[in-house]
Amino acid sequence: MLIWIIFAVMTGAAVFALLWPLGRGQGAAFADGSDAASLYRAQINEIDRDLGRALIGPAEAEAARVEAARRLLRAADKEGDPAGETESSLRRRRASSALALSCVPLLALLVYGAYGSPTRPDQPLSARLRGDPSQQDFAVSLARIEAHLAANPADGRGWAVLAPVYLRQGRPDDAARAFAAAIRNGEDGAEMRAGLGEAQILTAGGVVTAEARETLAEALKREPGNPRARYFLAIAKEQDGDSQGAVAAFESLLKDAPPGAAWVSAVRQRLQALDSQLLDGDTARAAIAKLPAADQQAAIRGMVEGLAERLKAGGGTLAEWERLVRSQNVLGEKAAAREAVAMARSRLSQDSAALVQLEQLAGELGLKEPAP
């Protein structure tokens, strides 16, 4: 209620400050004839003094007296109807000003009454954070948890609640830190490890890094059948080029899925994509084998060039880069193979294990640049 009183006083003060100068008339310097006559006499006395000091001549003094008399006559003419048109204009100006300025707060009150919440009490953030969590919106609940954890950083359960929220919000960096904090403070279960692995993968742009593999392996130690850890480790096989192993891992995961599991559709989509890739590869190899010997080399070269263009445009897995480098080396394209190794290092720079394998491949195929 106090805030409404303050708003009312402020509004009234603002309206009064604007109405006061608008409601005043022009000055009352010539409101009666005696004031005009006094000014006229003062001007005549000033002219006589200047004449007595010889500051002006008789002609200039006479001209000044005439001008002073004219001013007195003009002032007297304006006094002819002091309550007429001037007073009427003043009343109209006051009325229009009062109407215009009064409509502003009135309109504001009407709009707030229609679309605002005038009956709800004041709710500063601190009060809302202390309120019943079941009655709070999501943003306030999240701020409440974050404020609690800022004051109690050793609350593992709080971090375990916050980490999946960050993950759903598309904040993998924050989610990884929250999962790690939960694990450090006693919440070291399979789901926390699997969640940390997923956050690490998303932070790396979808690549199952060596760090993420280690985290997911720890999750499986705590719960061998953990679906999330098994799913991402199957993706790791796919990224390594072990398509058959990935298919087997996904099929095993589907076999063990409980009825109505929400992640089943994602596993099936992954399996369909892998089946399509395997079919395309087998079909292509069978088609090349049927070509005349003279045309097989050109067909193989075309496939290698197509793979190189695709990896150059969008990147790929370590297995795809290795296949490209080996194929170019077999075709005798050493310079292209070295370029592919350099590009693979750049694209997989966040995966230390992949960089080690690329170095081993370059040494195996004799693609390392000679030392100067």
Short mmCIF file of C-alpha atoms in Angstrom, two decimals:
data_model
loop_
_atom_site.label_atom_id
_atom_site.label_comp_id
_atom_site.label_asym_id
_atom_site.label_seq_id
_atom_site.Cartn_x
_atom_site.Cartn_y
_atom_site.Cartn_z
CA MET A 1 0.00 0.00 0.00
CA LEU A 2 2.87 2.35 0.78
CA ILE A 3 4.13 2.16 -2.80
CA TRP A 4 0.74 3.36 -4.10
CA ILE A 5 0.81 6.37 -1.77
CA ILE A 6 4.30 7.24 -2.99
CA PHE A 7 3.21 6.91 -6.63
CA ALA A 8 0.16 9.13 -5.99
CA VAL A 9 2.26 11.86 -4.33
CA MET A 10 4.82 11.77 -7.15
CA THR A 11 2.09 11.97 -9.81
CA GLY A 12 0.37 14.87 -8.06
CA ALA A 13 3.64 16.77 -7.70
CA ALA A 14 4.43 16.30 -11.39
CA VAL A 15 0.97 17.47 -12.49
CA PHE A 16 1.10 20.51 -10.17
CA ALA A 17 4.58 21.47 -11.39
CA LEU A 18 3.27 21.54 -14.96
CA LEU A 19 -0.05 23.25 -14.22
CA TRP A 20 1.40 26.06 -12.10
CA PRO A 21 3.25 28.00 -14.83
CA LEU A 22 0.45 27.32 -17.33
CA GLY A 23 -2.21 28.65 -14.99
CA ARG A 24 -0.51 31.96 -14.25
CA GLY A 25 -1.52 35.03 -16.24
CA GLN A 26 0.81 37.58 -17.80
CA GLY A 27 2.42 39.86 -15.23
CA ALA A 28 0.34 42.41 -13.31
CA ALA A 29 2.77 45.29 -13.81
CA PHE A 30 0.06 47.44 -15.40
CA ALA A 31 -2.94 46.19 -13.47
CA ASP A 32 -3.90 49.73 -12.47
CA GLY A 33 -3.20 53.22 -13.76
CA SER A 34 -1.12 54.30 -10.75
CA ASP A 35 1.64 51.77 -11.59
CA ALA A 36 1.81 52.99 -15.19
CA ALA A 37 1.88 56.64 -14.01
CA SER A 38 4.66 55.91 -11.54
CA LEU A 39 6.77 54.37 -14.30
CA TYR A 40 6.04 57.36 -16.55
CA ARG A 41 7.10 59.84 -13.84
CA ALA A 42 10.30 57.91 -13.18
CA GLN A 43 11.18 58.02 -16.88
CA ILE A 44 10.46 61.80 -17.06
CA ASN A 45 12.66 62.42 -13.98
CA GLU A 46 15.46 60.39 -15.56
CA ILE A 47 15.20 62.43 -18.77
CA ASP A 48 15.32 65.72 -16.77
CA ARG A 49 18.43 64.58 -14.90
CA ASP A 50 20.19 63.67 -18.13
CA LEU A 51 19.25 67.08 -19.57
CA GLY A 52 20.50 68.89 -16.43
CA ARG A 53 23.88 67.13 -16.74
CA ALA A 54 24.05 68.03 -20.40
CA LEU A 55 24.12 64.33 -21.32
CA ILE A 56 21.40 64.99 -23.92
CA GLY A 57 20.23 68.11 -25.69
CA PRO A 58 16.80 69.79 -25.44
CA ALA A 59 15.62 68.17 -28.72
CA GLU A 60 16.59 64.66 -27.57
CA ALA A 61 14.93 65.29 -24.19
CA GLU A 62 11.69 66.34 -25.84
CA ALA A 63 11.70 63.28 -28.09
CA ALA A 64 12.24 61.02 -25.08
CA ARG A 65 9.33 62.63 -23.23
CA VAL A 66 7.05 62.03 -26.24
CA GLU A 67 8.08 58.35 -26.44
CA ALA A 68 7.42 57.90 -22.71
CA ALA A 69 3.97 59.45 -23.13
CA ARG A 70 3.20 57.05 -25.98
CA ARG A 71 4.11 54.06 -23.82
CA LEU A 72 1.83 55.33 -21.08
CA LEU A 73 -1.06 55.64 -23.58
CA ARG A 74 -0.53 52.10 -24.92
CA ALA A 75 -0.54 50.68 -21.39
CA ALA A 76 -3.74 52.57 -20.63
CA ASP A 77 -5.40 51.13 -23.77
CA LYS A 78 -4.63 47.55 -22.66
CA GLU A 79 -6.33 48.19 -19.34
CA GLY A 80 -9.66 48.98 -21.03
CA ASP A 81 -11.12 45.49 -20.40
CA PRO A 82 -9.04 43.74 -17.75
CA ALA A 83 -11.62 40.99 -17.16
CA GLY A 84 -12.55 40.43 -20.83
CA GLU A 85 -10.66 38.48 -23.48
CA THR A 86 -7.47 38.12 -21.41
CA GLU A 87 -9.29 36.49 -18.49
CA SER A 88 -11.28 34.26 -20.85
CA SER A 89 -8.10 33.07 -22.57
CA LEU A 90 -6.52 32.38 -19.20
CA ARG A 91 -9.49 30.28 -18.10
CA ARG A 92 -9.43 28.27 -21.35
CA ARG A 93 -5.70 27.67 -21.03
CA ARG A 94 -6.08 26.50 -17.45
CA ALA A 95 -8.96 24.17 -18.30
CA SER A 96 -7.24 22.54 -21.29
CA SER A 97 -3.99 22.09 -19.35
CA ALA A 98 -5.77 20.53 -16.39
CA LEU A 99 -7.73 18.18 -18.67
CA ALA A 100 -4.66 17.05 -20.62
CA LEU A 101 -2.48 16.44 -17.59
CA SER A 102 -5.22 14.76 -15.58
CA CYS A 103 -5.89 12.27 -18.38
CA VAL A 104 -2.32 10.91 -18.23
CA PRO A 105 -2.46 9.37 -14.72
CA LEU A 106 -6.11 8.41 -15.21
CA LEU A 107 -5.32 6.54 -18.42
CA ALA A 108 -2.34 4.84 -16.76
CA LEU A 109 -4.53 3.63 -13.90
CA LEU A 110 -7.17 2.30 -16.28
CA VAL A 111 -4.62 0.37 -18.36
CA TYR A 112 -2.93 -1.09 -15.29
CA GLY A 113 -6.29 -2.06 -13.81
CA ALA A 114 -7.22 -3.91 -17.03
CA TYR A 115 -3.92 -5.64 -17.82
CA GLY A 116 -1.85 -5.47 -14.62
CA SER A 117 -2.14 -7.13 -11.25
CA PRO A 118 -3.30 -4.40 -8.85
CA THR A 119 -4.57 -6.87 -6.24
CA ARG A 120 -1.27 -8.77 -5.90
CA PRO A 121 1.09 -7.71 -3.09
CA ASP A 122 4.62 -6.49 -3.73
CA GLN A 123 6.99 -9.38 -4.52
CA PRO A 124 10.68 -8.43 -4.65
CA LEU A 125 13.05 -11.16 -5.86
CA SER A 126 14.32 -11.93 -2.36
CA ALA A 127 10.76 -12.54 -1.14
CA ARG A 128 9.91 -14.69 -4.16
CA LEU A 129 13.01 -16.82 -3.58
CA ARG A 130 11.85 -17.49 -0.01
CA GLY A 131 8.37 -18.49 -1.17
CA ASP A 132 6.87 -21.92 -1.81
CA PRO A 133 8.86 -23.55 -4.67
CA SER A 134 5.74 -25.29 -5.97
CA GLN A 135 4.14 -21.88 -6.64
CA GLN A 136 7.13 -20.33 -8.40
CA ASP A 137 7.82 -20.07 -12.12
CA PHE A 138 10.83 -21.79 -13.67
CA ALA A 139 13.13 -18.75 -13.82
CA VAL A 140 12.55 -17.95 -10.14
CA SER A 141 13.08 -21.58 -9.15
CA LEU A 142 16.34 -21.71 -11.09
CA ALA A 143 17.53 -18.46 -9.49
CA ARG A 144 16.59 -19.88 -6.10
CA ILE A 145 18.72 -22.99 -6.64
CA GLU A 146 21.66 -20.98 -7.99
CA ALA A 147 21.51 -18.59 -5.02
CA HIS A 148 21.43 -21.53 -2.63
CA LEU A 149 24.45 -23.18 -4.29
CA ALA A 150 26.40 -19.93 -4.32
CA ALA A 151 26.03 -19.88 -0.54
CA ASN A 152 26.43 -23.68 -0.14
CA PRO A 153 28.87 -24.91 -2.81
CA ALA A 154 29.33 -28.27 -1.07
CA ASP A 155 25.68 -29.26 -1.54
CA GLY A 156 26.10 -32.21 -3.90
CA ARG A 157 22.37 -32.87 -4.08
CA GLY A 158 21.74 -29.29 -5.21
CA TRP A 159 24.33 -29.59 -8.00
CA ALA A 160 22.77 -32.91 -9.03
CA VAL A 161 19.41 -31.16 -9.43
CA LEU A 162 20.87 -28.18 -11.31
CA ALA A 163 23.12 -30.06 -13.78
CA PRO A 164 20.34 -31.72 -15.87
CA VAL A 165 18.54 -28.36 -16.04
CA TYR A 166 21.60 -26.75 -17.60
CA LEU A 167 21.84 -29.67 -20.03
CA ARG A 168 18.22 -29.22 -21.18
CA GLN A 169 18.81 -25.48 -21.57
CA GLY A 170 21.64 -26.10 -24.06
CA ARG A 171 24.36 -24.98 -21.63
CA PRO A 172 26.78 -27.95 -21.76
CA ASP A 173 29.71 -26.04 -20.23
CA ASP A 174 27.66 -25.11 -17.16
CA ALA A 175 26.19 -28.61 -17.05
CA ALA A 176 29.65 -30.22 -17.08
CA ARG A 177 30.75 -28.01 -14.17
CA ALA A 178 27.58 -28.80 -12.23
CA PHE A 179 27.87 -32.57 -12.80
CA ALA A 180 31.53 -32.44 -11.73
CA ALA A 181 30.59 -30.49 -8.57
CA ALA A 182 27.88 -33.05 -7.75
CA ILE A 183 30.37 -35.91 -8.15
CA ARG A 184 32.98 -34.14 -5.99
CA ASN A 185 30.42 -33.66 -3.23
CA GLY A 186 29.14 -37.21 -2.85
CA GLU A 187 26.72 -37.71 -5.77
CA ASP A 188 29.04 -40.10 -7.62
CA GLY A 189 26.44 -42.36 -9.20
CA ALA A 190 26.12 -43.82 -12.70
CA GLU A 191 23.66 -41.16 -13.86
CA MET A 192 25.92 -38.34 -12.73
CA ARG A 193 28.85 -39.88 -14.60
CA ALA A 194 26.76 -40.50 -17.71
CA GLY A 195 25.41 -36.96 -17.57
CA LEU A 196 28.92 -35.57 -17.26
CA GLY A 197 29.99 -37.64 -20.27
CA GLU A 198 27.11 -36.29 -22.35
CA ALA A 199 27.94 -32.71 -21.33
CA GLN A 200 31.58 -33.26 -22.31
CA ILE A 201 30.49 -34.61 -25.71
CA LEU A 202 28.19 -31.66 -26.37
CA THR A 203 30.91 -29.22 -25.31
CA ALA A 204 33.20 -30.85 -27.91
CA GLY A 205 30.61 -30.32 -30.66
CA GLY A 206 29.28 -33.91 -30.60
CA VAL A 207 32.66 -35.68 -30.68
CA VAL A 208 33.05 -38.49 -28.14
CA THR A 209 36.43 -37.40 -26.82
CA ALA A 210 38.87 -39.53 -24.85
CA GLU A 211 37.82 -37.69 -21.68
CA ALA A 212 34.16 -38.45 -22.35
CA ARG A 213 34.90 -42.11 -23.03
CA GLU A 214 36.66 -42.41 -19.70
CA THR A 215 33.74 -40.76 -17.91
CA LEU A 216 31.22 -43.06 -19.63
CA ALA A 217 33.32 -46.11 -18.78
CA GLU A 218 33.20 -45.05 -15.12
CA ALA A 219 29.42 -44.82 -15.38
CA LEU A 220 29.24 -48.40 -16.67
CA LYS A 221 31.41 -49.57 -13.77
CA ARG A 222 28.77 -48.26 -11.40
CA GLU A 223 25.84 -49.50 -13.51
CA PRO A 224 26.78 -51.88 -16.36
CA GLY A 225 23.45 -51.46 -18.12
CA ASN A 226 23.24 -47.65 -17.96
CA PRO A 227 21.45 -46.71 -21.23
CA ARG A 228 22.91 -43.24 -21.62
CA ALA A 229 26.51 -44.42 -21.24
CA ARG A 230 25.94 -47.35 -23.63
CA TYR A 231 24.33 -45.05 -26.22
CA PHE A 232 27.23 -42.61 -26.34
CA LEU A 233 29.84 -45.38 -26.34
CA ALA A 234 28.04 -46.87 -29.34
CA ILE A 235 28.33 -43.48 -31.05
CA ALA A 236 32.04 -43.58 -30.20
CA LYS A 237 32.35 -46.86 -32.15
CA GLU A 238 30.54 -45.23 -35.06
CA GLN A 239 32.92 -42.25 -35.01
CA ASP A 240 35.88 -44.64 -34.95
CA GLY A 241 34.64 -46.19 -38.20
CA ASP A 242 33.54 -49.43 -36.52
CA SER A 243 30.10 -49.39 -38.08
CA GLN A 244 29.46 -53.09 -37.43
CA GLY A 245 30.42 -52.68 -33.78
CA ALA A 246 28.17 -49.62 -33.47
CA VAL A 247 25.25 -51.53 -35.00
CA ALA A 248 25.76 -54.39 -32.56
CA ALA A 249 25.92 -51.97 -29.60
CA PHE A 250 22.73 -50.18 -30.64
CA GLU A 251 20.88 -53.46 -31.24
CA SER A 252 21.92 -54.70 -27.81
CA LEU A 253 20.70 -51.46 -26.28
CA LEU A 254 17.31 -51.85 -27.98
CA LYS A 255 17.06 -55.45 -26.80
CA ASP A 256 17.54 -54.36 -23.17
CA ALA A 257 15.25 -51.32 -23.40
CA PRO A 258 12.38 -51.25 -20.89
CA PRO A 259 8.85 -50.81 -22.31
CA GLY A 260 8.07 -47.20 -23.22
CA ALA A 261 11.65 -45.93 -22.90
CA ALA A 262 11.83 -42.42 -24.36
CA TRP A 263 15.28 -42.95 -25.92
CA VAL A 264 14.29 -45.93 -28.08
CA SER A 265 13.35 -43.75 -31.07
CA ALA A 266 16.77 -42.05 -31.05
CA VAL A 267 18.54 -45.43 -31.07
CA ARG A 268 16.39 -46.67 -33.97
CA GLN A 269 17.13 -43.55 -36.01
CA ARG A 270 20.84 -44.08 -35.43
CA LEU A 271 20.55 -47.71 -36.52
CA GLN A 272 18.71 -46.76 -39.71
CA ALA A 273 21.43 -44.29 -40.64
CA LEU A 274 24.15 -46.89 -40.03
CA ASP A 275 22.31 -49.53 -42.07
CA SER A 276 21.97 -47.07 -44.93
CA GLN A 277 25.71 -46.26 -44.84
CA LEU A 278 26.67 -49.94 -44.80
CA LEU A 279 24.34 -50.72 -47.68
CA ASP A 280 25.67 -47.83 -49.75
CA GLY A 281 29.27 -48.93 -49.15
CA ASP A 282 28.63 -52.57 -50.09
CA THR A 283 26.64 -51.55 -53.16
CA ALA A 284 29.38 -49.21 -54.34
CA ARG A 285 32.09 -51.85 -53.93
CA ALA A 286 30.00 -54.44 -55.77
CA ALA A 287 29.35 -52.01 -58.62
CA ILE A 288 33.06 -51.20 -59.00
CA ALA A 289 33.96 -54.91 -59.05
CA LYS A 290 31.69 -55.39 -62.08
CA LEU A 291 33.43 -52.66 -64.11
CA PRO A 292 36.16 -53.42 -66.64
CA ALA A 293 39.66 -53.33 -65.16
CA ALA A 294 40.46 -50.14 -67.06
CA ASP A 295 37.50 -48.32 -65.49
CA GLN A 296 37.87 -49.57 -61.94
CA GLN A 297 40.78 -47.22 -61.19
CA ALA A 298 38.84 -44.19 -62.40
CA ALA A 299 35.81 -45.21 -60.33
CA ILE A 300 37.94 -45.65 -57.21
CA ARG A 301 39.60 -42.29 -57.79
CA GLY A 302 36.19 -40.67 -58.14
CA MET A 303 35.05 -42.17 -54.83
CA VAL A 304 38.20 -40.95 -53.09
CA GLU A 305 37.78 -37.46 -54.49
CA GLY A 306 34.15 -37.41 -53.39
CA LEU A 307 35.17 -38.46 -49.86
CA ALA A 308 37.85 -35.76 -49.81
CA GLU A 309 35.36 -33.06 -50.84
CA ARG A 310 32.86 -34.17 -48.21
CA LEU A 311 35.40 -34.20 -45.39
CA LYS A 312 36.84 -30.87 -46.50
CA ALA A 313 33.37 -29.25 -46.48
CA GLY A 314 31.89 -30.71 -43.30
CA GLY A 315 34.52 -32.70 -41.44
CA GLY A 316 34.16 -36.30 -40.38
CA THR A 317 35.25 -39.00 -37.98
CA LEU A 318 38.79 -40.19 -37.40
CA ALA A 319 38.03 -43.41 -39.31
CA GLU A 320 36.87 -41.43 -42.37
CA TRP A 321 40.00 -39.29 -42.36
CA GLU A 322 42.17 -42.41 -42.05
CA ARG A 323 40.34 -44.05 -44.94
CA LEU A 324 40.90 -40.97 -47.09
CA VAL A 325 44.62 -40.76 -46.25
CA ARG A 326 45.19 -44.46 -46.94
CA SER A 327 43.26 -44.31 -50.23
CA GLN A 328 45.20 -41.29 -51.47
CA ASN A 329 48.46 -42.97 -50.50
CA VAL A 330 47.51 -46.14 -52.43
CA LEU A 331 46.70 -43.99 -55.48
CA GLY A 332 50.18 -42.46 -55.23
CA GLU A 333 48.87 -39.01 -54.26
CA LYS A 334 51.38 -38.34 -51.48
CA ALA A 335 50.89 -34.56 -51.49
CA ALA A 336 47.12 -34.89 -51.21
CA ALA A 337 47.53 -37.44 -48.42
CA ARG A 338 49.81 -35.07 -46.46
CA GLU A 339 47.27 -32.27 -46.94
CA ALA A 340 44.51 -34.56 -45.67
CA VAL A 341 46.55 -35.40 -42.56
CA ALA A 342 47.09 -31.70 -41.85
CA MET A 343 43.38 -30.94 -42.31
CA ALA A 344 42.39 -33.88 -40.09
CA ARG A 345 44.69 -32.56 -37.35
CA SER A 346 42.90 -29.20 -37.55
CA ARG A 347 39.39 -30.67 -37.53
CA LEU A 348 40.12 -33.13 -34.69
CA SER A 349 42.29 -30.80 -32.64
CA GLN A 350 40.12 -31.27 -29.53
CA ASP A 351 40.59 -35.06 -29.54
CA SER A 352 44.08 -35.88 -28.21
CA ALA A 353 43.66 -39.61 -28.88
CA ALA A 354 42.75 -38.92 -32.50
CA LEU A 355 45.82 -36.70 -32.93
CA VAL A 356 48.06 -39.50 -31.65
CA GLN A 357 46.53 -41.96 -34.14
CA LEU A 358 46.97 -39.48 -36.99
CA GLU A 359 50.65 -39.11 -36.13
CA GLN A 360 51.05 -42.88 -36.09
CA LEU A 361 49.31 -43.18 -39.47
CA ALA A 362 51.49 -40.46 -41.02
CA GLY A 363 54.62 -42.26 -39.78
CA GLU A 364 53.36 -45.63 -40.99
CA LEU A 365 52.70 -44.32 -44.51
CA GLY A 366 55.82 -42.17 -44.68
CA LEU A 367 53.83 -38.93 -44.89
CA LYS A 368 55.70 -36.94 -42.27
CA GLU A 369 57.49 -33.89 -43.57
CA PRO A 370 61.27 -34.31 -43.46
CA ALA A 371 63.02 -32.26 -40.78
CA PRO A 372 64.85 -29.21 -42.16
#
